[in-house]
Structures are given as C-alpha cells and as structure tokens.
Short mmCIF file of C-alpha atoms in Angstrom, two decimals:
data_model
loop_
_atom_site.label_atom_id
_atom_site.label_comp_id
_atom_site.label_asym_id
_atom_site.label_seq_id
_atom_site.Cartn_x
_atom_site.Cartn_y
_atom_site.Cartn_z
CA MET A 217 -62.08 68.01 -64.10
CA ARG A 218 -58.30 68.53 -63.07
CA LEU A 219 -55.04 68.72 -64.98
CA PRO A 220 -52.88 66.18 -64.34
CA VAL A 221 -50.43 68.91 -63.71
CA GLU A 222 -52.60 69.94 -60.62
CA GLN A 223 -53.39 67.06 -59.31
CA LEU A 224 -49.17 66.42 -59.04
CA LEU A 225 -49.08 69.23 -56.95
CA ILE A 226 -51.61 68.05 -54.80
CA ALA A 227 -49.77 65.20 -54.19
CA GLN A 228 -46.46 67.14 -53.83
CA LEU A 229 -48.48 69.51 -51.08
CA ALA A 230 -49.93 66.20 -49.39
CA GLN A 231 -46.79 65.51 -48.75
CA LEU A 232 -45.03 68.37 -47.73
CA ASP A 233 -47.81 67.95 -44.77
CA GLN A 234 -46.56 64.74 -43.67
CA ASP A 235 -42.74 64.73 -44.45
CA GLY A 236 -41.70 68.58 -44.33
CA ALA A 237 -40.44 68.90 -47.78
CA ILE A 238 -41.02 68.73 -50.93
CA PRO A 239 -40.17 64.53 -52.56
CA GLU A 240 -37.76 64.69 -54.77
CA HIS A 241 -38.88 63.49 -58.46
CA THR A 242 -38.38 60.31 -59.99
CA PRO A 243 -38.34 59.79 -63.69
CA ALA A 244 -39.87 57.25 -64.76
CA PRO A 245 -37.03 54.75 -66.19
CA GLU A 246 -35.66 55.39 -69.59
CA PRO A 247 -36.26 52.21 -72.12
CA ALA A 248 -32.49 50.15 -72.45
CA ASP A 249 -31.10 51.03 -75.57
CA GLU A 250 -30.19 47.62 -77.79
CA ALA A 251 -26.95 50.06 -79.35
CA ASP A 252 -25.93 49.72 -75.23
CA THR A 253 -26.21 45.79 -74.73
CA TYR A 254 -23.85 44.01 -76.62
CA ARG A 255 -23.02 40.08 -77.35
CA LEU A 256 -21.00 38.37 -75.65
CA ARG A 257 -19.70 34.42 -76.75
CA ASN A 258 -17.97 31.89 -74.28
CA PHE A 259 -15.51 28.97 -74.86
CA ALA A 260 -14.02 27.04 -72.39
CA VAL A 261 -10.56 25.22 -73.48
CA THR A 262 -10.51 21.09 -71.99
CA LYS A 263 -8.10 19.22 -70.44
CA ALA A 264 -7.89 17.72 -74.35
CA GLY A 265 -7.36 21.16 -75.81
CA GLY A 266 -10.21 21.51 -77.62
CA PHE A 267 -13.07 24.42 -77.03
CA VAL A 268 -16.65 24.11 -76.11
CA ASN A 269 -18.55 26.99 -76.56
CA ARG A 270 -20.69 28.18 -73.00
CA GLY A 271 -23.61 30.20 -75.35
CA ASP A 272 -23.80 33.69 -75.20
CA SER A 273 -25.09 35.93 -72.63
CA PHE A 274 -26.30 39.49 -73.56
CA LYS A 275 -24.73 42.76 -71.41
CA ARG A 276 -24.63 45.84 -70.95
CA SER A 277 -22.10 47.63 -72.15
CA LYS A 278 -20.02 49.91 -68.94
CA LYS A 279 -21.57 53.39 -71.21
CA SER A 280 -25.30 52.02 -69.96
CA ARG A 281 -25.85 52.56 -66.29
CA GLY A 282 -29.32 51.96 -65.95
CA SER A 283 -28.64 48.65 -66.05
CA ARG A 284 -26.12 46.45 -62.98
CA SER A 285 -26.33 42.63 -64.43
CA THR A 286 -26.17 40.38 -67.31
CA VAL A 287 -28.74 38.84 -68.82
CA SER A 288 -27.32 34.84 -69.64
CA SER A 289 -29.38 32.61 -72.81
CA GLN A 290 -28.92 29.83 -70.19
CA SER A 291 -29.56 31.90 -66.20
CA LEU A 292 -29.78 34.79 -64.87
CA VAL A 293 -26.44 36.16 -63.26
CA GLU A 294 -26.52 37.92 -59.92
CA PRO A 295 -24.31 40.77 -60.13
CA ARG A 296 -22.20 41.14 -57.04
CA PRO A 297 -22.90 43.43 -54.08
CA ASP A 298 -19.96 45.88 -53.71
CA GLU A 299 -18.76 46.87 -50.22
CA ALA A 300 -17.55 49.64 -50.28
CA ARG A 301 -19.95 51.49 -50.85
CA GLY A 302 -22.81 49.40 -51.00
CA THR A 303 -24.04 49.97 -54.92
CA LEU A 304 -24.03 46.80 -57.52
CA VAL A 305 -21.86 46.76 -59.85
CA GLU A 306 -21.16 45.61 -63.40
CA GLU A 307 -18.88 42.85 -64.34
CA ASP A 308 -16.94 42.44 -66.64
CA LYS A 309 -17.50 45.97 -68.73
CA LYS A 310 -17.13 45.70 -72.81
CA ASP A 311 -14.95 49.41 -72.25
CA ASP A 312 -12.43 47.49 -69.98
CA ALA A 313 -12.08 44.76 -72.87
CA ASP A 314 -8.77 44.19 -74.62
CA THR A 315 -9.42 45.21 -78.45
CA LEU A 316 -7.42 42.22 -80.83
CA SER A 317 -7.54 43.32 -84.99
CA VAL A 318 -7.62 40.43 -87.43
CA ALA A 319 -7.15 40.86 -90.93
CA VAL A 320 -9.48 38.49 -92.52
CA VAL A 321 -7.07 37.71 -95.78
CA GLY A 322 -8.70 36.20 -99.23
CA ASP A 323 -8.99 35.92 -102.74
CA VAL A 324 -13.20 37.31 -103.44
CA GLY A 325 -16.00 34.21 -103.22
CA VAL A 326 -14.37 32.23 -100.83
CA GLY A 327 -16.56 32.84 -97.68
CA LYS A 328 -14.67 35.56 -96.06
CA THR A 329 -17.86 38.19 -95.00
CA SER A 330 -19.93 35.10 -93.78
CA LEU A 331 -17.53 33.32 -90.94
CA ASN A 332 -17.03 37.52 -90.06
CA GLN A 333 -21.01 37.13 -90.15
CA GLN A 334 -21.34 33.23 -88.04
CA PHE A 335 -18.61 34.48 -85.59
CA THR A 336 -20.87 37.52 -83.74
CA THR A 337 -22.88 34.48 -82.69
CA SER A 338 -23.91 30.88 -82.46
CA GLU A 339 -26.82 30.90 -84.06
CA TYR A 340 -26.51 29.11 -87.62
CA MET A 341 -26.87 32.34 -89.51
CA GLY A 342 -27.21 30.15 -92.53
CA THR A 343 -25.47 30.48 -96.28
CA TYR A 344 -25.06 33.72 -97.47
CA ASP A 345 -23.93 34.91 -101.14
CA TYR A 346 -22.13 38.33 -101.01
CA SER A 347 -21.00 39.98 -103.93
CA ALA A 348 -19.31 42.63 -102.34
CA SER A 349 -16.96 44.88 -104.98
CA GLN A 350 -13.44 44.01 -104.88
CA ASP A 351 -12.30 47.31 -103.46
CA GLU A 352 -15.25 47.11 -100.71
CA GLU A 353 -13.61 46.03 -96.91
CA THR A 354 -16.80 44.96 -94.23
CA ILE A 355 -15.24 45.61 -89.59
CA ARG A 356 -17.58 43.19 -87.71
CA ALA A 357 -16.61 43.39 -83.83
CA VAL A 358 -17.91 41.03 -81.42
CA SER A 359 -17.39 40.12 -77.94
CA VAL A 360 -15.45 36.81 -76.85
CA GLN A 361 -15.02 35.35 -73.62
CA LEU A 362 -12.04 32.35 -73.62
CA GLU A 363 -11.02 30.93 -69.88
CA GLY A 364 -13.02 33.99 -67.73
CA ILE A 365 -10.94 36.54 -70.22
CA GLU A 366 -12.93 38.39 -72.38
CA SER A 367 -11.96 40.70 -75.11
CA ARG A 368 -12.90 42.51 -77.99
CA VAL A 369 -11.94 41.36 -81.50
CA ARG A 370 -12.41 43.53 -84.89
CA PHE A 371 -12.41 41.88 -87.75
CA LEU A 372 -10.89 43.41 -91.38
CA ASP A 373 -12.50 41.46 -93.97
CA VAL A 374 -9.44 42.88 -97.13
CA ASN A 375 -10.41 40.79 -100.52
CA VAL A 376 -7.45 40.43 -102.66
CA PRO A 377 -7.93 40.27 -105.81
CA HIS A 378 -5.62 39.45 -108.82
CA LYS A 379 -3.37 38.38 -106.84
CA VAL A 380 -1.39 42.05 -105.13
CA PRO A 381 -0.03 41.81 -101.97
CA LEU A 382 -1.34 43.39 -98.67
CA GLN A 383 1.09 46.95 -99.50
CA GLU A 384 -0.73 49.33 -97.49
CA MET A 385 -2.30 47.66 -94.12
CA ASP A 386 -0.53 48.86 -91.72
CA LEU A 387 1.05 44.75 -90.35
CA ALA A 388 1.86 46.21 -87.38
CA SER A 389 -1.12 47.24 -85.82
CA MET A 390 -2.72 43.74 -86.74
CA SER A 391 -2.72 41.11 -83.73
CA ALA A 392 -3.20 38.55 -86.22
CA PHE A 393 -4.05 36.91 -89.55
CA VAL A 394 -6.84 34.49 -90.95
CA VAL A 395 -6.10 33.44 -94.43
CA VAL A 396 -8.84 32.27 -95.99
CA TYR A 397 -9.23 29.85 -99.16
CA SER A 398 -12.07 28.03 -101.00
CA VAL A 399 -11.61 24.08 -100.87
CA THR A 400 -13.13 24.24 -104.38
CA ASP A 401 -11.10 26.56 -105.76
CA ARG A 402 -6.91 25.95 -106.50
CA SER A 403 -6.64 29.18 -107.57
CA SER A 404 -7.13 31.27 -104.40
CA TYR A 405 -5.35 28.47 -102.62
CA LEU A 406 -2.44 29.37 -105.00
CA THR A 407 -3.04 32.73 -103.32
CA ALA A 408 -3.57 32.02 -99.58
CA ALA A 409 -0.24 29.92 -99.77
CA GLU A 410 1.58 33.75 -101.38
CA ILE A 411 -0.09 35.86 -98.85
CA ILE A 412 1.30 33.59 -95.82
CA ARG A 413 4.30 33.72 -97.56
CA TRP A 414 5.11 37.37 -98.34
CA LEU A 415 3.59 38.27 -94.79
CA ARG A 416 6.40 36.11 -93.61
CA ASP A 417 8.62 38.22 -95.34
CA VAL A 418 8.02 41.60 -94.63
CA MET A 419 5.95 41.81 -91.41
CA PRO A 420 7.37 43.65 -89.21
CA GLY A 421 8.00 43.38 -85.04
CA PRO A 422 7.26 39.81 -83.59
CA PRO A 423 5.91 37.68 -85.14
CA ARG A 424 2.41 37.22 -84.90
CA ALA A 425 -0.07 34.59 -85.11
CA ILE A 426 -1.33 33.31 -88.63
CA ILE A 427 -4.22 30.52 -89.08
CA LEU A 428 -4.37 29.85 -92.57
CA VAL A 429 -8.59 28.58 -93.61
CA GLY A 430 -10.08 26.02 -96.09
CA ASN A 431 -13.49 26.83 -96.30
CA LYS A 432 -16.27 25.17 -97.97
CA SER A 433 -15.31 21.90 -96.54
CA ASP A 434 -19.37 20.44 -97.52
CA ILE A 435 -18.52 20.94 -100.62
CA VAL A 436 -16.77 17.40 -101.28
CA ARG A 437 -17.93 16.85 -104.90
CA GLN A 438 -16.26 20.08 -106.35
CA ARG A 439 -13.36 19.74 -104.29
CA GLN A 440 -10.17 20.61 -105.41
CA VAL A 441 -7.96 20.96 -102.70
CA ALA A 442 -7.06 18.32 -100.61
CA LYS A 443 -6.24 18.66 -96.95
CA GLU A 444 -2.97 17.10 -96.79
CA GLU A 445 -2.20 20.45 -99.19
CA GLY A 446 -3.18 22.49 -96.56
CA ARG A 447 -1.35 21.31 -93.31
CA VAL A 448 1.68 21.54 -96.47
CA VAL A 449 1.11 25.33 -96.44
CA ALA A 450 0.92 25.75 -92.93
CA GLU A 451 3.48 23.29 -91.55
CA ARG A 452 6.17 25.00 -94.03
CA TYR A 453 5.27 28.90 -92.75
CA HIS A 454 4.62 27.45 -89.34
CA CYS A 455 1.35 28.47 -89.15
CA LYS A 456 -2.16 27.30 -87.61
CA PHE A 457 -4.65 24.90 -90.27
CA VAL A 458 -8.07 24.50 -90.18
CA GLU A 459 -10.84 23.36 -92.24
CA THR A 460 -14.87 24.90 -92.22
CA SER A 461 -17.90 25.33 -93.25
CA ALA A 462 -19.23 28.61 -92.49
CA ALA A 463 -22.75 27.54 -94.62
CA ILE A 464 -22.90 24.88 -92.14
CA ASN A 465 -21.24 26.39 -89.04
CA HIS A 466 -19.03 24.13 -89.37
CA ARG A 467 -15.22 24.47 -86.97
CA VAL A 468 -16.34 28.38 -86.62
CA ASP A 469 -16.79 28.22 -84.12
CA GLU A 470 -13.37 26.42 -83.14
CA LEU A 471 -11.23 28.90 -85.31
CA LEU A 472 -13.10 32.05 -84.05
CA ALA A 473 -11.75 31.02 -79.68
CA GLY A 474 -9.00 29.42 -81.59
CA ILE A 475 -7.79 32.53 -83.68
CA VAL A 476 -7.83 34.43 -79.72
CA LYS A 477 -6.21 31.59 -78.12
CA GLN A 478 -3.53 32.09 -80.75
CA ILE A 479 -3.43 35.63 -80.42
CA ARG A 480 -2.55 35.17 -76.39
CA LEU A 481 0.34 32.93 -76.93
CA HIS A 482 2.31 35.34 -79.00
CA GLN A 483 1.23 37.49 -77.21
CA SER A 484 2.23 36.03 -74.16
CA PRO A 485 5.23 33.52 -73.62
CA SER A 486 5.02 32.44 -70.35
CA GLU A 487 1.43 31.45 -71.64
CA ALA A 488 2.81 29.21 -74.39
CA CYS A 489 5.11 27.20 -72.20
CA SER A 490 2.23 26.50 -69.47
CA SER A 491 -0.83 25.65 -72.16
CA SER A 492 0.20 22.14 -72.94
CA PRO A 493 -2.77 20.35 -72.38
CA ALA A 494 -1.03 17.02 -72.98
CA LYS A 495 -0.29 14.44 -69.08
CA LYS A 496 1.19 11.78 -68.87
CA LYS A 497 0.16 8.55 -67.64
CA GLY A 498 0.38 7.60 -64.75
CA PHE A 499 2.13 4.75 -62.16
CA PHE A 500 -0.73 2.49 -62.55
CA ALA A 501 -2.29 3.41 -65.79
CA ARG A 502 0.80 2.54 -67.19
CA LEU A 503 0.97 -0.90 -65.35
CA PHE A 504 -2.85 -2.02 -65.60
CA SER A 505 -2.90 -0.98 -69.64
CA ARG A 506 -3.28 -4.66 -69.86
CA THR A 507 -5.14 -4.17 -74.42
CA LYS A 508 -3.97 -1.82 -76.24
CA LYS A 509 -6.18 -0.06 -78.47
CA LYS A 510 -6.23 1.38 -81.65
CA LYS A 511 -4.43 4.38 -81.25
CA ARG A 512 -6.32 7.95 -82.95
CA PRO A 513 -3.99 9.21 -86.35
CA ALA A 514 -2.11 11.73 -84.50
CA ARG A 515 -3.03 15.44 -85.09
CA SER A 516 0.14 17.43 -86.52
CA ASN A 517 1.22 20.41 -84.67
CA CYS A 518 -0.61 22.45 -87.98
CA GLU A 519 -3.76 22.49 -86.67
CA ASP A 520 -4.49 21.73 -83.46
CA LEU A 521 -5.11 25.65 -82.60
CA TYR A 522 -4.50 25.37 -78.91
CA SER A 523 -0.87 25.08 -78.51
CA MET A 524 1.52 27.62 -80.43
CA PRO A 525 3.55 26.43 -83.97
CA SER A 526 6.25 24.28 -83.97
#
C-alpha cells in the first residue's frame, strides 16, 4: 500500500514525462474567514426626501484576497473585469470608505445600546434590556451605502449619569452627535436638552450634525414627553429630531441613513445647496388642478433628515 506522499511523487513524475517540467503545487482554497466579511447596509433617497432600505449585502474586505465578488441577500452581483490586467477586482472595498465617528449620548436606560445594536442589521433584533454600568462606553461599527457612496460609521455609546456634561470627550474628532432620551422619562428629556445646549456652546470648529432622538415611542401609555416638546428643543438649537422605537425597529433605519446624510450635508456645503428634493409644480399641473386635496400637515424642518437644519 503506497503512502499519499509516494502517490503524489509518482503523479508529478508522470506529469514531468508529459510536459517536461514539474507542475507547481496549487494549495487548496482556504476556508472563508468571517473576520474578512462585513455587512453593508444599503439605502437610497426618494424624490420626496425619504429613505428606502435596499437590504443588506455581505462583502469581502480589502485584505481578503480569496474572494472577488459581492454576495447580496437578494442577488449575486458579478464583479467587473479589470481591462488593464484582465483580472477581477473587488468593488467598493470597506478599507476605501470614509470613516465617520458618531457619539450616541444620553442618560442610562434610554435605549442607546439597543439603537446601536439595531443599526448594524436590517433584521429585527427585538427588545433588549442592557444594564451597562454608568461608566461603560462601547463602540459598534457598521458600513452604510447611501446614494451609491459607502461610509464606515463608528458609534460610541456614552452614558451621561447625574447630568455630567461631556467635558472629557474629544469633540473635534466626532462627526455627529445623537442625543437620546426616553419619551417615558421626563428627566432624560431634560438631560438631553441640557446636553445639546452645552454642545452648541462649547463645541469647537464648524457646526456638527446633532440629532435629538426620542426613543421608546411604542410605550404609549407611559409617555411623559410630548412629541412637540422634542420639536421645540430641536428648533431652538438648530438640530434634527426624530422619535424611534428600538424595541419594534420603528424608524431606526431612517435614523441611521439620516445620520449619514446629515454628516455629509454639514461636511459639504455644496451638497446642502443641491439636496432639496422639493420640485415646483409644472404649468399644466397648476392649470388643470380642479379639485383641492386636503393638505397633509407640513413636516417641520427639524424632522426632515434630508435637509440642513434651518
């Protein structure tokens, strides 16, 4: 009985007789490493200024050499050939995406960790009851593709106990601030308003995107903060406002896409000037509109995550 090594040597010698050279040994493909694969959240912006979730896809990072394609949850996307070298190249590598740092700030128990967890996937994550210590800070990252441009977003979960401001945080390194309160806890709302006021007073450099988030909107019977109160704070300090529910994944995707959009608007004034989705009515549309439709209540500018704050 021949050993495997002997069988391999005989096969190579037989090939040598045919080709005149010993063929190079081709190693077996290595198993895919999950660390080299990342999830990409895909969003598009509608003409009306809303966001559409296009689903998640799974991609190989730049350091992964074995795979050259993108695997989507909806379809397989074929990579394009590189005409100059005749090889396949990977599209939109994670390493090439710009990195955005976002501080998610608020009182303990308002749902910051649940929001950050839901940001990472389109799948419903359910209700979470995290009891992180008041001094604990966690970082989560997610890749987001909005309007064809990919960004890597790092979320820093910061607890603000006892109404202590963020004096030790490197504010200049943050691209945006998401200030969260619970609509069932008026004390957390007052803390959030104080945080935003403090940020506007002491934040160095150009204005940064700030989004006020009223979480736990699904708990209707225990609500202590009216939606209008959130609008008042947002309009006073020129920031954006949205109510969410991490427990039922309500408007969490819209918040994630809105964070990326707001950062881009603040970083690129030219994009802010051309980003307004409103269109004027055409001549014939005005001429032949005979029936008056009931107008929906106009949404406040502070709730429009597509535009710059007024």
